[in-house]
Coordinates of C-alpha atoms in Angstrom, one line a residue:
M1 CA 13.3 -21.9 2.9
T2 CA 10.5 -22.3 0.4
P3 CA 7.8 -19.5 0.9
R4 CA 4.6 -20.8 1.6
P5 CA 1.7 -20.5 -0.9
P6 CA -0.7 -17.5 -0.2
D7 CA -3.8 -18.4 1.2
D8 CA -7.0 -17.5 -0.3
E9 CA -7.3 -13.9 1.6
R10 CA -3.8 -12.7 0.6
L11 CA -4.6 -13.7 -3.0
A12 CA -7.7 -11.9 -3.4
R13 CA -6.3 -9.0 -1.6
A14 CA -3.6 -8.8 -3.6
A15 CA -5.7 -8.6 -6.6
L16 CA -8.2 -6.1 -5.2
T17 CA -4.9 -4.0 -4.7
R18 CA -4.7 -3.9 -8.9
I19 CA -8.8 -3.3 -8.7
V20 CA -9.3 -0.5 -5.9
E21 CA -8.3 2.8 -5.5
P22 CA -5.8 2.9 -2.5
G23 CA -8.0 4.3 0.5
D24 CA -11.8 4.4 -1.3
E25 CA -14.2 4.3 1.8
Q26 CA -16.8 2.4 -0.6
A27 CA -13.9 -0.6 -1.4
G28 CA -13.5 -0.5 2.2
H29 CA -16.9 -0.9 3.0
A30 CA -17.5 -3.6 0.5
L31 CA -14.3 -5.5 1.6
R32 CA -15.7 -5.2 5.2
T33 CA -19.4 -6.4 4.4
H34 CA -18.4 -9.3 2.0
G35 CA -14.7 -10.1 2.9
A36 CA -12.0 -10.2 0.2
T37 CA -12.4 -13.2 -1.3
T38 CA -16.2 -12.8 -1.7
L39 CA -15.9 -9.5 -3.0
L40 CA -13.5 -10.3 -5.7
A41 CA -15.5 -13.1 -6.9
L42 CA -18.3 -10.8 -6.9
L43 CA -16.4 -8.2 -9.3
Q44 CA -15.0 -11.1 -11.5
D45 CA -18.6 -12.5 -12.3
P46 CA -20.4 -9.7 -14.4
H47 CA -23.8 -11.3 -14.0
E48 CA -23.5 -10.6 -10.0
P49 CA -26.0 -7.3 -8.8
P50 CA -24.3 -4.4 -8.1
L51 CA -22.8 -3.7 -5.1
P52 CA -25.3 -1.3 -2.8
G53 CA -24.0 2.5 -2.8
T54 CA -21.2 2.2 -5.8
G55 CA -22.0 3.9 -8.5
P56 CA -22.2 1.7 -12.3
R57 CA -19.0 3.8 -13.6
R58 CA -17.0 2.5 -10.9
L59 CA -18.1 -0.9 -10.7
A60 CA -17.6 -1.2 -14.5
G61 CA -14.1 -0.2 -13.8
W62 CA -13.6 -2.7 -11.0
R63 CA -15.3 -5.4 -13.1
H64 CA -12.7 -4.5 -15.9
R65 CA -9.8 -4.8 -13.8
A66 CA -11.1 -7.5 -12.0
R67 CA -10.6 -9.5 -15.2
T68 CA -7.1 -9.1 -15.9
T69 CA -5.4 -9.5 -12.6
D70 CA -3.0 -12.1 -12.0
P71 CA -2.2 -12.1 -8.0
H72 CA -0.1 -15.0 -8.2
A73 CA 2.0 -13.3 -10.9
D74 CA 2.1 -10.2 -8.4
L75 CA 3.1 -12.4 -5.3
D76 CA 5.7 -14.2 -7.1
H77 CA 7.4 -10.8 -8.2
I78 CA 7.5 -9.2 -4.9
T79 CA 9.0 -12.8 -3.7
R80 CA 11.8 -12.1 -6.0
L81 CA 12.6 -8.7 -5.0
D82 CA 13.1 -9.7 -1.5
G83 CA 9.8 -8.5 -0.6
R84 CA 6.3 -9.7 0.9
F85 CA 2.7 -8.2 1.0
L86 CA 1.4 -7.8 4.1
I87 CA -2.0 -7.8 5.2
P88 CA -4.2 -7.5 8.5
G89 CA -3.1 -9.8 10.8
D90 CA 0.2 -10.7 9.6
P91 CA 2.6 -10.3 12.6
D92 CA 4.1 -7.1 10.9
W93 CA 0.7 -5.5 10.3
P94 CA 1.1 -1.9 11.8
T95 CA -2.2 -2.0 13.5
Q96 CA -2.2 1.6 13.7
L97 CA -3.5 1.5 10.2
D98 CA -6.7 0.0 11.8
D99 CA -7.7 3.4 12.8
L100 CA -8.5 4.8 9.1
G101 CA -11.6 2.1 9.2
D102 CA -12.7 1.6 5.8
S103 CA -9.8 3.6 4.1
R104 CA -7.2 1.1 6.0
P105 CA -5.0 -0.2 3.2
L106 CA -5.8 -3.6 1.6
G107 CA -2.4 -4.7 2.1
L108 CA 0.6 -3.4 1.9
W109 CA 3.6 -4.4 -0.5
T110 CA 7.0 -3.9 0.8
R111 CA 10.7 -5.1 0.5
G112 CA 13.1 -6.2 2.8
P113 CA 12.9 -7.7 6.6
A114 CA 12.1 -4.8 8.2
P115 CA 10.1 -4.8 11.2
L116 CA 7.4 -3.1 9.9
R117 CA 4.7 -2.6 12.6
T118 CA 7.6 -1.6 15.4
W119 CA 8.8 1.0 13.0
A120 CA 5.6 2.6 12.3
L121 CA 5.0 3.2 15.9
R122 CA 7.7 5.8 15.5
S123 CA 7.6 7.6 12.3
V124 CA 6.3 10.6 10.5
A125 CA 5.8 11.9 7.4
L126 CA 7.6 14.6 5.4
V127 CA 5.7 15.7 1.9
G128 CA 5.5 18.7 -0.6
A129 CA 4.8 20.0 -3.2
R130 CA 5.6 18.5 -7.3
A131 CA 7.2 22.1 -7.9
C132 CA 9.2 22.7 -4.7
T133 CA 11.5 25.5 -4.7
P134 CA 15.5 24.8 -3.7
Y135 CA 14.6 26.3 -0.1
G136 CA 11.8 23.8 0.6
A137 CA 14.2 20.9 -0.6
H138 CA 16.6 22.5 1.6
T139 CA 14.3 22.3 4.6
A140 CA 13.4 19.3 4.1
A141 CA 16.6 17.8 3.7
D142 CA 17.7 19.3 7.4
L143 CA 14.1 17.5 8.6
A144 CA 14.8 14.5 7.3
T145 CA 18.5 14.9 8.9
G146 CA 17.1 15.9 12.1
L147 CA 14.6 13.4 12.4
T148 CA 16.4 10.7 11.1
R149 CA 19.4 11.5 13.7
H150 CA 17.0 11.3 16.4
G151 CA 15.6 7.8 15.7
W152 CA 12.5 8.7 13.7
V153 CA 11.4 6.4 10.7
V154 CA 10.4 9.2 7.9
V155 CA 8.0 8.1 5.2
S156 CA 7.8 9.9 1.5
G157 CA 5.3 9.7 -1.1
A158 CA 5.9 9.1 -4.9
G159 CA 9.5 9.0 -5.4
S160 CA 9.5 9.9 -8.5
V161 CA 11.5 12.7 -10.2
L162 CA 7.8 14.7 -10.1
Y163 CA 8.6 15.0 -6.3
P164 CA 11.4 16.2 -5.8
V165 CA 10.8 16.6 -1.8
T166 CA 10.2 12.9 -1.4
V167 CA 13.9 12.5 -3.2
V168 CA 15.9 14.6 -1.0
V169 CA 14.3 13.0 2.0
Q170 CA 15.2 9.9 0.8
A171 CA 18.5 10.7 -0.1
R172 CA 19.3 12.4 3.3
C173 CA 17.5 9.6 4.9
H174 CA 19.8 6.6 3.9
T175 CA 23.0 9.2 3.6
C176 CA 22.4 9.6 7.6
G177 CA 22.3 6.3 8.0
G178 CA 18.9 6.2 9.2
V179 CA 15.3 4.6 7.7
G180 CA 13.4 6.0 4.7
I181 CA 10.1 4.4 3.4
E182 CA 8.8 5.4 0.0
C183 CA 5.3 5.0 -0.1
P184 CA 4.5 4.5 -3.8
V185 CA 0.8 5.4 -5.2
L186 CA 0.1 1.9 -6.9
A187 CA 0.8 -1.8 -6.0
A188 CA 4.2 -3.2 -7.0
S189 CA 4.4 -3.1 -10.7

């Protein structure tokens, strides 16, 4: 099956994930006010007036990143990884995220065919410190095991060696035959 070409909204949101920080309420407000395609166009044009409520340094950073983003390449890359970029309105979009208002994610970069919307209905986050103790890692593993065996989807953070709780949680979820979702801080790269 040939993937359908991305629409303007999806392209703009993919680009915006490279431009603004996740959860940025000012960016979310601008998105709600202008829409994704118009906001992207405003950020790509250095002659456009500043966005109300956005400081000059923040706007300069957004505009700098807007000049170098390539959403077509990002969407092609995630497709090659058996992934997709979900946006609000997609059938699999977890509508629970809409409760975040202007902090709602611009989109979600996912891999695999998982029914993300359904999984989000019964999920729990396990997070920890960068420098957890052996007791902390043991406790996180026990929690992940118990939650997974009771049918919960376990969501954890950045997943690098700097976050040992995430590594332990993900490993335990997968060895129990459960589901662990790793939520990277940045867009797919």
